[in-house]
Amino acid sequence: MGYPGTFAGERGDHPAVIMTGSGDVRTYAELDAESNRLARLLRAQGLVAGDHVALFMENQIRYYDVVWAALRTGIQLTLINSYLTAEEAAYIVDDCDARLVISSRARAEAATGIDPATTPDVERWLMIDGLPAAGDESGPTWESYEDAVAPHPPTAVDDECPGGFMLYSSGTTGRPKGVVRPVPEGSVHELDSRTERFLIPYFGYAPDMVYLSPAPLYHAAPMAYGQAVHRVGGTVVVMERFDAAACLAALDRYDATHSQFVPTMFVRMLKLAADERAHHDLSSLRYAIHAAAPCPVPVKRDMIEWWGPVLYEYYAGSEGNGATVIDSEEWLAHPGSVGRPRPPAAVHICDDDGNELPAGETGGVYFSGGGAYHYHKAPEKTAAAALPGGRTTLGDIGYVDDDGYLYLTDRKANMIIAGGVNIYPQEIESVLIGHPAVADVAVFGVPDPDLGEQVKAVIQLLDPAGADDETAATTLAAELLAYCGEHLARYKVPRSIDFEADLPRLPTGKLYKRLLRDRYWGRTTSTIV
């Protein structure tokens, strides 16, 4: 293994990053030089190992410049969802203790809306691709990233040391929470992290690989898989945004050997016209990896029939506490499974009291023997996810069969997964309850044939007469959706709103959300309450 500095000498002209839309290319020599310039700026700014930097940016050619500057200077880098609003991004910038924030001209509208008063630890704000247009002077004072790094030499800092990521994984309690994992051991040159020990041998990582990344780079999995490609000297081909036809074209054009998907992407590619699907040569593809959401059994069967036995599925989380993996042959023998645990991790199915359950019985899914982690500034959330004996959970429910294969039977409590993206209802509920017309609110996922789930809000009004006819209900729903749009990223805004005279809330204050949700899913029983 190596890193960009290794391959800048060995294969400096080899492409490290290619953008499918713009056609921009970063060779290893360029990636090494540009990440070194930023690394030197970080040191000049006084940042040392353990300090935090936040990156709020869309998929583009400089993304890995920032990533590798952090990974070679001991920095903890927080990748912020590029679709968040200013308010949402500001919370993460502040909570992660960022001393420096990097964004881009494409995200200027949200980036310039961040209130500096809510992010007092930030010392410097750098914007890639030009400064925002003149406007509200109450926002951060942004500087040109290019001008800031230009004076610094393209050579490595003298005190290179491995950095890492502190990514945010939202919980059902509302605000996102930072996942803190130990900094990988070893030198920057020969890093021996759990992620790379797992990815490189299991998924056939090699210098000749071409990895197509169709997902946003701020996600934990695309970033982990992509930066591991740079450990072996391969090429990461990045789509600015996913499009089914463009994805097939990119797999063909770049002779991709590896890629990673969420099930919604499979659905959209399967829905393309037959001639479009047959038009592209996908014979180079050796590993089509997927995760992030349950994949319907018929969809996966169709994908294996189309692409051959190159599909690999895994189950894991940003916490890095364990993982399961299953290849196509295993899955065909165990349809619906997400695989068996990868050593040294083990899977435990536990009841509500922490007792382990036998094969075939459903309970909470826990890992042991995997990586350690804790939630930033949230010891109570760390403790709530743990049982004695080093067992920790991502909050999912499932069972194992007699052969040790894991099956997931339910979502995390109340979590919505739409197109592979986790959406957390309480954050949306907290916004809606602030509207003067709303007395009570429940948000949950309902079936969507394309995304798997979509966001539904059911609202109890202070004045029930406000929605007593179709016209009034339609008008008020539109007003509430617009209100959500002012405070939430677009993908979190409910697709639809229904009104109820009373929500099923117990005297204790607990909302029986299951009773609402089951109406839309056609269920009479559920493990989610």
PDB file of C-alpha atoms in Angstrom, residues 110-368:
ATOM      1  CA  ALA A 110     -25.955  27.977   1.782  1.00  0.00           C
ATOM      2  CA  ALA A 111     -22.331  28.630   2.733  1.00  0.00           C
ATOM      3  CA  THR A 112     -22.762  32.390   2.893  1.00  0.00           C
ATOM      4  CA  GLY A 113     -25.912  31.966   4.971  1.00  0.00           C
ATOM      5  CA  ILE A 114     -24.026  30.399   7.881  1.00  0.00           C
ATOM      6  CA  ASP A 115     -24.179  32.674  10.908  1.00  0.00           C
ATOM      7  CA  PRO A 116     -20.596  33.183  12.201  1.00  0.00           C
ATOM      8  CA  ALA A 117     -22.004  33.821  15.663  1.00  0.00           C
ATOM      9  CA  THR A 118     -23.050  30.146  15.798  1.00  0.00           C
ATOM     10  CA  THR A 119     -19.574  28.919  14.738  1.00  0.00           C
ATOM     11  CA  PRO A 120     -17.184  30.819  17.031  1.00  0.00           C
ATOM     12  CA  ASP A 121     -14.288  28.344  16.744  1.00  0.00           C
ATOM     13  CA  VAL A 122     -13.841  28.836  12.986  1.00  0.00           C
ATOM     14  CA  GLU A 123     -10.723  30.885  12.246  1.00  0.00           C
ATOM     15  CA  ARG A 124     -10.817  30.856   8.466  1.00  0.00           C
ATOM     16  CA  TRP A 125     -13.299  30.285   5.638  1.00  0.00           C
ATOM     17  CA  LEU A 126     -11.998  29.223   2.203  1.00  0.00           C
ATOM     18  CA  MET A 127     -14.099  28.994  -0.961  1.00  0.00           C
ATOM     19  CA  ILE A 128     -13.117  27.040  -4.077  1.00  0.00           C
ATOM     20  CA  ASP A 129     -13.896  28.235  -7.639  1.00  0.00           C
ATOM     21  CA  GLY A 130     -14.308  31.916  -6.813  1.00  0.00           C
ATOM     22  CA  LEU A 131     -15.841  34.059  -4.124  1.00  0.00           C
ATOM     23  CA  PRO A 132     -19.578  34.534  -3.631  1.00  0.00           C
ATOM     24  CA  ALA A 133     -21.291  37.564  -5.068  1.00  0.00           C
ATOM     25  CA  ALA A 134     -21.444  40.598  -2.821  1.00  0.00           C
ATOM     26  CA  GLY A 135     -24.415  40.473  -0.528  1.00  0.00           C
ATOM     27  CA  ASP A 136     -25.210  40.067   3.127  1.00  0.00           C
ATOM     28  CA  GLU A 137     -22.124  41.118   5.064  1.00  0.00           C
ATOM     29  CA  SER A 138     -23.346  39.302   8.181  1.00  0.00           C
ATOM     30  CA  GLY A 139     -22.148  35.954   6.823  1.00  0.00           C
ATOM     31  CA  PRO A 140     -18.638  34.468   7.072  1.00  0.00           C
ATOM     32  CA  THR A 141     -15.694  36.294   5.517  1.00  0.00           C
ATOM     33  CA  TRP A 142     -14.790  33.962   2.678  1.00  0.00           C
ATOM     34  CA  GLU A 143     -11.347  33.918   1.036  1.00  0.00           C
ATOM     35  CA  SER A 144     -10.317  32.427  -2.286  1.00  0.00           C
ATOM     36  CA  TYR A 145      -9.070  28.896  -1.700  1.00  0.00           C
ATOM     37  CA  GLU A 146      -6.837  29.030  -4.766  1.00  0.00           C
ATOM     38  CA  ASP A 147      -5.218  32.293  -3.698  1.00  0.00           C
ATOM     39  CA  ALA A 148      -4.744  30.978  -0.167  1.00  0.00           C
ATOM     40  CA  VAL A 149      -2.915  27.781  -1.146  1.00  0.00           C
ATOM     41  CA  ALA A 150      -0.907  29.196  -4.075  1.00  0.00           C
ATOM     42  CA  PRO A 151       2.011  30.603  -2.017  1.00  0.00           C
ATOM     43  CA  HIS A 152       2.661  27.265  -0.320  1.00  0.00           C
ATOM     44  CA  PRO A 153       5.134  24.783  -1.834  1.00  0.00           C
ATOM     45  CA  PRO A 154       3.873  21.459  -3.252  1.00  0.00           C
ATOM     46  CA  THR A 155       6.101  19.390  -0.974  1.00  0.00           C
ATOM     47  CA  ALA A 156       5.145  17.340   2.060  1.00  0.00           C
ATOM     48  CA  VAL A 157       5.188  18.875   5.526  1.00  0.00           C
ATOM     49  CA  ASP A 158       7.977  17.635   7.758  1.00  0.00           C
ATOM     50  CA  ASP A 159       5.650  16.140  10.357  1.00  0.00           C
ATOM     51  CA  GLU A 160       3.309  14.029   8.247  1.00  0.00           C
ATOM     52  CA  CYS A 161       1.033  11.858  10.369  1.00  0.00           C
ATOM     53  CA  PRO A 162      -2.199   9.968   9.667  1.00  0.00           C
ATOM     54  CA  GLY A 163      -5.468  11.824   9.956  1.00  0.00           C
ATOM     55  CA  GLY A 164      -9.014  10.560   9.832  1.00  0.00           C
ATOM     56  CA  PHE A 165     -12.689  11.383   9.499  1.00  0.00           C
ATOM     57  CA  MET A 166     -15.309  12.432  11.991  1.00  0.00           C
ATOM     58  CA  LEU A 167     -18.488  11.906  10.019  1.00  0.00           C
ATOM     59  CA  TYR A 168     -22.006  12.636  11.193  1.00  0.00           C
ATOM     60  CA  SER A 169     -24.651   9.953  11.528  1.00  0.00           C
ATOM     61  CA  SER A 170     -28.026  11.339  12.514  1.00  0.00           C
ATOM     62  CA  GLY A 171     -30.043   9.567  15.146  1.00  0.00           C
ATOM     63  CA  THR A 172     -33.752   9.317  15.736  1.00  0.00           C
ATOM     64  CA  THR A 173     -33.392  11.911  18.486  1.00  0.00           C
ATOM     65  CA  GLY A 174     -32.998  14.672  15.923  1.00  0.00           C
ATOM     66  CA  ARG A 175     -29.658  16.442  15.648  1.00  0.00           C
ATOM     67  CA  PRO A 176     -26.822  14.664  13.800  1.00  0.00           C
ATOM     68  CA  LYS A 177     -24.120  13.110  15.958  1.00  0.00           C
ATOM     69  CA  GLY A 178     -20.414  12.913  15.179  1.00  0.00           C
ATOM     70  CA  VAL A 179     -18.855   9.458  15.060  1.00  0.00           C
ATOM     71  CA  VAL A 180     -15.396   9.460  16.639  1.00  0.00           C
ATOM     72  CA  ARG A 181     -13.131   6.554  15.708  1.00  0.00           C
ATOM     73  CA  PRO A 182      -9.501   6.014  16.644  1.00  0.00           C
ATOM     74  CA  VAL A 183      -6.925   7.446  14.266  1.00  0.00           C
ATOM     75  CA  PRO A 184      -5.532   4.531  12.222  1.00  0.00           C
ATOM     76  CA  GLU A 185      -2.200   3.169  13.334  1.00  0.00           C
ATOM     77  CA  GLY A 186       0.910   3.256  11.182  1.00  0.00           C
ATOM     78  CA  SER A 187       2.574   5.851   9.011  1.00  0.00           C
ATOM     79  CA  VAL A 188       0.899   7.906   6.309  1.00  0.00           C
ATOM     80  CA  HIS A 189       2.866   5.897   3.748  1.00  0.00           C
ATOM     81  CA  GLU A 190       1.761   2.464   4.906  1.00  0.00           C
ATOM     82  CA  LEU A 191      -1.456   3.065   6.780  1.00  0.00           C
ATOM     83  CA  ASP A 192      -2.935  -0.103   8.281  1.00  0.00           C
ATOM     84  CA  SER A 193      -6.522   0.890   8.989  1.00  0.00           C
ATOM     85  CA  ARG A 194      -9.374  -1.547   9.559  1.00  0.00           C
ATOM     86  CA  THR A 195     -11.180  -0.168   6.534  1.00  0.00           C
ATOM     87  CA  GLU A 196      -8.311  -0.729   4.177  1.00  0.00           C
ATOM     88  CA  ARG A 197      -7.422  -4.132   5.596  1.00  0.00           C
ATOM     89  CA  PHE A 198     -11.000  -5.117   4.792  1.00  0.00           C
ATOM     90  CA  LEU A 199     -11.528  -3.409   1.427  1.00  0.00           C
ATOM     91  CA  ILE A 200      -8.269  -4.081  -0.324  1.00  0.00           C
ATOM     92  CA  PRO A 201      -8.136  -7.891  -0.010  1.00  0.00           C
ATOM     93  CA  TYR A 202     -11.854  -8.665  -0.001  1.00  0.00           C
ATOM     94  CA  PHE A 203     -12.830  -6.557  -3.015  1.00  0.00           C
ATOM     95  CA  GLY A 204      -9.767  -7.174  -5.132  1.00  0.00           C
ATOM     96  CA  TYR A 205      -8.201  -3.723  -4.945  1.00  0.00           C
ATOM     97  CA  ALA A 206      -5.167  -3.474  -7.252  1.00  0.00           C
ATOM     98  CA  PRO A 207      -3.207  -0.795  -9.157  1.00  0.00           C
ATOM     99  CA  ASP A 208      -5.088  -1.479 -12.395  1.00  0.00           C
ATOM    100  CA  MET A 209      -8.508  -0.890 -10.829  1.00  0.00           C
ATOM    101  CA  VAL A 210     -10.951   1.794 -11.988  1.00  0.00           C
ATOM    102  CA  TYR A 211     -13.557   2.609  -9.343  1.00  0.00           C
ATOM    103  CA  LEU A 212     -16.699   4.435 -10.489  1.00  0.00           C
ATOM    104  CA  SER A 213     -18.203   6.493  -7.655  1.00  0.00           C
ATOM    105  CA  PRO A 214     -21.784   7.485  -8.548  1.00  0.00           C
ATOM    106  CA  ALA A 215     -22.729   8.750  -5.075  1.00  0.00           C
ATOM    107  CA  PRO A 216     -21.988  11.942  -3.115  1.00  0.00           C
ATOM    108  CA  LEU A 217     -18.474  11.874  -1.694  1.00  0.00           C
ATOM    109  CA  TYR A 218     -19.614  13.176   1.696  1.00  0.00           C
ATOM    110  CA  HIS A 219     -21.108   9.727   2.390  1.00  0.00           C
ATOM    111  CA  ALA A 220     -18.948   7.468   4.539  1.00  0.00           C
ATOM    112  CA  ALA A 221     -18.888   4.514   2.141  1.00  0.00           C
ATOM    113  CA  PRO A 222     -17.972   6.300  -1.123  1.00  0.00           C
ATOM    114  CA  MET A 223     -15.217   8.160   0.694  1.00  0.00           C
ATOM    115  CA  ALA A 224     -13.819   5.068   2.411  1.00  0.00           C
ATOM    116  CA  TYR A 225     -13.863   3.034  -0.786  1.00  0.00           C
ATOM    117  CA  GLY A 226     -12.481   5.874  -2.907  1.00  0.00           C
ATOM    118  CA  GLN A 227      -9.567   6.865  -0.716  1.00  0.00           C
ATOM    119  CA  ALA A 228      -8.640   3.194  -0.387  1.00  0.00           C
ATOM    120  CA  VAL A 229      -8.267   3.150  -4.195  1.00  0.00           C
ATOM    121  CA  HIS A 230      -5.552   5.778  -3.761  1.00  0.00           C
ATOM    122  CA  ARG A 231      -3.770   3.403  -1.373  1.00  0.00           C
ATOM    123  CA  VAL A 232      -3.126   0.995  -4.242  1.00  0.00           C
ATOM    124  CA  GLY A 233      -2.576   3.505  -7.042  1.00  0.00           C
ATOM    125  CA  GLY A 234      -5.859   2.988  -8.898  1.00  0.00           C
ATOM    126  CA  THR A 235      -8.230   5.510 -10.451  1.00  0.00           C
ATOM    127  CA  VAL A 236     -11.406   6.950  -8.925  1.00  0.00           C
ATOM    128  CA  VAL A 237     -13.953   8.071 -11.538  1.00  0.00           C
ATOM    129  CA  VAL A 238     -16.470  10.408  -9.898  1.00  0.00           C
ATOM    130  CA  MET A 239     -19.925  11.262 -11.197  1.00  0.00           C
ATOM    131  CA  GLU A 240     -21.010  14.775 -10.269  1.00  0.00           C
ATOM    132  CA  ARG A 241     -24.477  13.326  -9.748  1.00  0.00           C
ATOM    133  CA  PHE A 242     -26.123   9.998 -10.429  1.00  0.00           C
ATOM    134  CA  ASP A 243     -28.044   9.415 -13.640  1.00  0.00           C
ATOM    135  CA  ALA A 244     -28.940   5.870 -14.651  1.00  0.00           C
ATOM    136  CA  ALA A 245     -28.039   6.126 -18.343  1.00  0.00           C
ATOM    137  CA  ALA A 246     -24.919   8.184 -17.635  1.00  0.00           C
ATOM    138  CA  CYS A 247     -23.811   5.619 -15.063  1.00  0.00           C
ATOM    139  CA  LEU A 248     -23.966   2.776 -17.576  1.00  0.00           C
ATOM    140  CA  ALA A 249     -22.123   4.945 -20.098  1.00  0.00           C
ATOM    141  CA  ALA A 250     -19.396   5.705 -17.552  1.00  0.00           C
ATOM    142  CA  LEU A 251     -18.952   2.048 -16.595  1.00  0.00           C
ATOM    143  CA  ASP A 252     -18.445   1.319 -20.287  1.00  0.00           C
ATOM    144  CA  ARG A 253     -16.350   4.371 -21.223  1.00  0.00           C
ATOM    145  CA  TYR A 254     -13.845   4.021 -18.388  1.00  0.00           C
ATOM    146  CA  ASP A 255     -13.739   0.203 -18.325  1.00  0.00           C
ATOM    147  CA  ALA A 256     -14.673   0.339 -14.659  1.00  0.00           C
ATOM    148  CA  THR A 257     -13.630  -2.676 -12.625  1.00  0.00           C
ATOM    149  CA  HIS A 258     -15.371  -1.628  -9.395  1.00  0.00           C
ATOM    150  CA  SER A 259     -18.335   0.488  -8.375  1.00  0.00           C
ATOM    151  CA  GLN A 260     -20.679   0.986  -5.446  1.00  0.00           C
ATOM    152  CA  PHE A 261     -24.423   1.576  -5.481  1.00  0.00           C
ATOM    153  CA  VAL A 262     -27.562   1.884  -3.408  1.00  0.00           C
ATOM    154  CA  PRO A 263     -30.625  -0.160  -4.400  1.00  0.00           C
ATOM    155  CA  THR A 264     -32.462   2.847  -5.843  1.00  0.00           C
ATOM    156  CA  MET A 265     -29.726   3.138  -8.443  1.00  0.00           C
ATOM    157  CA  PHE A 266     -30.341  -0.484  -9.438  1.00  0.00           C
ATOM    158  CA  VAL A 267     -34.062   0.209  -9.764  1.00  0.00           C
ATOM    159  CA  ARG A 268     -33.487   3.201 -12.013  1.00  0.00           C
ATOM    160  CA  MET A 269     -31.039   1.359 -14.233  1.00  0.00           C
ATOM    161  CA  LEU A 270     -33.402  -1.606 -14.518  1.00  0.00           C
ATOM    162  CA  LYS A 271     -36.186   0.756 -15.632  1.00  0.00           C
ATOM    163  CA  LEU A 272     -34.186   2.015 -18.613  1.00  0.00           C
ATOM    164  CA  ALA A 273     -35.317   0.900 -22.043  1.00  0.00           C
ATOM    165  CA  ALA A 274     -34.015  -2.492 -23.082  1.00  0.00           C
ATOM    166  CA  ASP A 275     -31.911  -1.075 -25.915  1.00  0.00           C
ATOM    167  CA  GLU A 276     -30.280   1.446 -23.550  1.00  0.00           C
ATOM    168  CA  ARG A 277     -29.391  -1.316 -21.104  1.00  0.00           C
ATOM    169  CA  ALA A 278     -27.996  -3.531 -23.858  1.00  0.00           C
ATOM    170  CA  HIS A 279     -26.032  -0.738 -25.527  1.00  0.00           C
ATOM    171  CA  HIS A 280     -23.154  -0.672 -23.041  1.00  0.00           C
ATOM    172  CA  ASP A 281     -20.316  -3.150 -22.564  1.00  0.00           C
ATOM    173  CA  LEU A 282     -20.027  -3.882 -18.835  1.00  0.00           C
ATOM    174  CA  SER A 283     -17.665  -6.823 -19.143  1.00  0.00           C
ATOM    175  CA  SER A 284     -14.867  -4.990 -17.299  1.00  0.00           C
ATOM    176  CA  LEU A 285     -16.919  -4.815 -14.083  1.00  0.00           C
ATOM    177  CA  ARG A 286     -15.655  -7.261 -11.448  1.00  0.00           C
ATOM    178  CA  TYR A 287     -17.188  -5.875  -8.252  1.00  0.00           C
ATOM    179  CA  ALA A 288     -20.579  -4.127  -8.053  1.00  0.00           C
ATOM    180  CA  ILE A 289     -20.844  -3.359  -4.355  1.00  0.00           C
ATOM    181  CA  HIS A 290     -24.041  -2.177  -2.683  1.00  0.00           C
ATOM    182  CA  ALA A 291     -25.358  -1.237   0.746  1.00  0.00           C
ATOM    183  CA  ALA A 292     -27.058   1.640   2.623  1.00  0.00           C
ATOM    184  CA  ALA A 293     -30.627   0.314   2.275  1.00  0.00           C
ATOM    185  CA  PRO A 294     -32.403  -3.014   1.916  1.00  0.00           C
ATOM    186  CA  CYS A 295     -32.407  -4.268  -1.659  1.00  0.00           C
ATOM    187  CA  PRO A 296     -35.668  -5.927  -2.717  1.00  0.00           C
ATOM    188  CA  VAL A 297     -35.068  -9.564  -3.585  1.00  0.00           C
ATOM    189  CA  PRO A 298     -36.571  -9.294  -7.114  1.00  0.00           C
ATOM    190  CA  VAL A 299     -34.409  -6.269  -7.889  1.00  0.00           C
ATOM    191  CA  LYS A 300     -31.242  -8.036  -6.840  1.00  0.00           C
ATOM    192  CA  ARG A 301     -32.135 -11.170  -8.781  1.00  0.00           C
ATOM    193  CA  ASP A 302     -32.656  -9.052 -11.893  1.00  0.00           C
ATOM    194  CA  MET A 303     -29.313  -7.300 -11.385  1.00  0.00           C
ATOM    195  CA  ILE A 304     -27.429 -10.581 -11.015  1.00  0.00           C
ATOM    196  CA  GLU A 305     -29.138 -11.915 -14.115  1.00  0.00           C
ATOM    197  CA  TRP A 306     -28.131  -8.756 -16.021  1.00  0.00           C
ATOM    198  CA  TRP A 307     -24.584  -8.155 -14.716  1.00  0.00           C
ATOM    199  CA  GLY A 308     -23.636 -11.652 -13.655  1.00  0.00           C
ATOM    200  CA  PRO A 309     -22.314 -12.770 -10.247  1.00  0.00           C
ATOM    201  CA  VAL A 310     -20.416  -9.533  -9.598  1.00  0.00           C
ATOM    202  CA  LEU A 311     -22.761  -8.122  -6.923  1.00  0.00           C
ATOM    203  CA  TYR A 312     -21.399  -7.869  -3.396  1.00  0.00           C
ATOM    204  CA  GLU A 313     -23.509  -6.586  -0.524  1.00  0.00           C
ATOM    205  CA  TYR A 314     -22.400  -5.436   2.900  1.00  0.00           C
ATOM    206  CA  TYR A 315     -23.998  -4.156   6.086  1.00  0.00           C
ATOM    207  CA  ALA A 316     -22.091  -1.657   8.211  1.00  0.00           C
ATOM    208  CA  GLY A 317     -22.269   1.894   9.538  1.00  0.00           C
ATOM    209  CA  SER A 318     -20.142   4.990   9.954  1.00  0.00           C
ATOM    210  CA  GLU A 319     -19.396   3.731  13.455  1.00  0.00           C
ATOM    211  CA  GLY A 320     -17.144   1.020  12.027  1.00  0.00           C
ATOM    212  CA  ASN A 321     -18.107  -1.399  14.791  1.00  0.00           C
ATOM    213  CA  GLY A 322     -18.435  -4.360  12.438  1.00  0.00           C
ATOM    214  CA  ALA A 323     -19.547  -5.467   9.004  1.00  0.00           C
ATOM    215  CA  THR A 324     -21.144  -8.350   7.162  1.00  0.00           C
ATOM    216  CA  VAL A 325     -20.531  -9.200   3.502  1.00  0.00           C
ATOM    217  CA  ILE A 326     -22.167 -11.510   0.975  1.00  0.00           C
ATOM    218  CA  ASP A 327     -21.291 -12.270  -2.638  1.00  0.00           C
ATOM    219  CA  SER A 328     -23.691 -13.206  -5.421  1.00  0.00           C
ATOM    220  CA  GLU A 329     -23.376 -16.970  -5.088  1.00  0.00           C
ATOM    221  CA  GLU A 330     -23.956 -16.853  -1.341  1.00  0.00           C
ATOM    222  CA  TRP A 331     -26.901 -14.507  -1.775  1.00  0.00           C
ATOM    223  CA  LEU A 332     -28.591 -16.752  -4.322  1.00  0.00           C
ATOM    224  CA  ALA A 333     -28.383 -19.504  -1.715  1.00  0.00           C
ATOM    225  CA  HIS A 334     -29.540 -17.139   1.053  1.00  0.00           C
ATOM    226  CA  PRO A 335     -31.764 -14.562  -0.717  1.00  0.00           C
ATOM    227  CA  GLY A 336     -32.427 -11.460   1.329  1.00  0.00           C
ATOM    228  CA  SER A 337     -29.400 -11.906   3.571  1.00  0.00           C
ATOM    229  CA  VAL A 338     -26.776  -9.199   4.080  1.00  0.00           C
ATOM    230  CA  GLY A 339     -24.115 -11.811   4.769  1.00  0.00           C
ATOM    231  CA  ARG A 340     -21.964 -13.109   7.572  1.00  0.00           C
ATOM    232  CA  PRO A 341     -19.697 -10.999   9.771  1.00  0.00           C
ATOM    233  CA  ARG A 342     -16.142 -10.337   8.678  1.00  0.00           C
ATOM    234  CA  PRO A 343     -13.497 -11.288  11.249  1.00  0.00           C
ATOM    235  CA  PRO A 344     -12.695 -10.165  13.851  1.00  0.00           C
ATOM    236  CA  ALA A 345     -16.281  -8.918  14.246  1.00  0.00           C
ATOM    237  CA  ALA A 346     -19.116 -11.169  15.416  1.00  0.00           C
ATOM    238  CA  VAL A 347     -22.891 -10.651  15.200  1.00  0.00           C
ATOM    239  CA  HIS A 348     -25.234 -11.041  18.159  1.00  0.00           C
ATOM    240  CA  ILE A 349     -29.027 -10.971  18.105  1.00  0.00           C
ATOM    241  CA  CYS A 350     -30.285  -9.741  21.463  1.00  0.00           C
ATOM    242  CA  ASP A 351     -33.611  -9.185  23.143  1.00  0.00           C
ATOM    243  CA  ASP A 352     -34.535  -5.976  24.968  1.00  0.00           C
ATOM    244  CA  ASP A 353     -32.740  -7.201  28.098  1.00  0.00           C
ATOM    245  CA  GLY A 354     -29.496  -7.923  26.274  1.00  0.00           C
ATOM    246  CA  ASN A 355     -29.925 -11.691  26.249  1.00  0.00           C
ATOM    247  CA  GLU A 356     -28.652 -13.409  23.113  1.00  0.00           C
ATOM    248  CA  LEU A 357     -31.268 -15.122  20.978  1.00  0.00           C
ATOM    249  CA  PRO A 358     -30.905 -18.361  18.994  1.00  0.00           C
ATOM    250  CA  ALA A 359     -30.878 -18.619  15.209  1.00  0.00           C
ATOM    251  CA  GLY A 360     -34.186 -17.731  13.619  1.00  0.00           C
ATOM    252  CA  GLU A 361     -35.381 -15.410  16.394  1.00  0.00           C
ATOM    253  CA  THR A 362     -35.631 -11.672  15.737  1.00  0.00           C
ATOM    254  CA  GLY A 363     -34.023  -9.061  17.950  1.00  0.00           C
ATOM    255  CA  GLY A 364     -31.604  -6.170  18.015  1.00  0.00           C
ATOM    256  CA  VAL A 365     -28.510  -6.577  15.828  1.00  0.00           C
ATOM    257  CA  TYR A 366     -25.228  -6.069  17.702  1.00  0.00           C
ATOM    258  CA  PHE A 367     -21.574  -6.386  16.736  1.00  0.00           C
ATOM    259  CA  SER A 368     -18.614  -7.253  18.926  1.00  0.00           C
TER     260      SER A 368
END
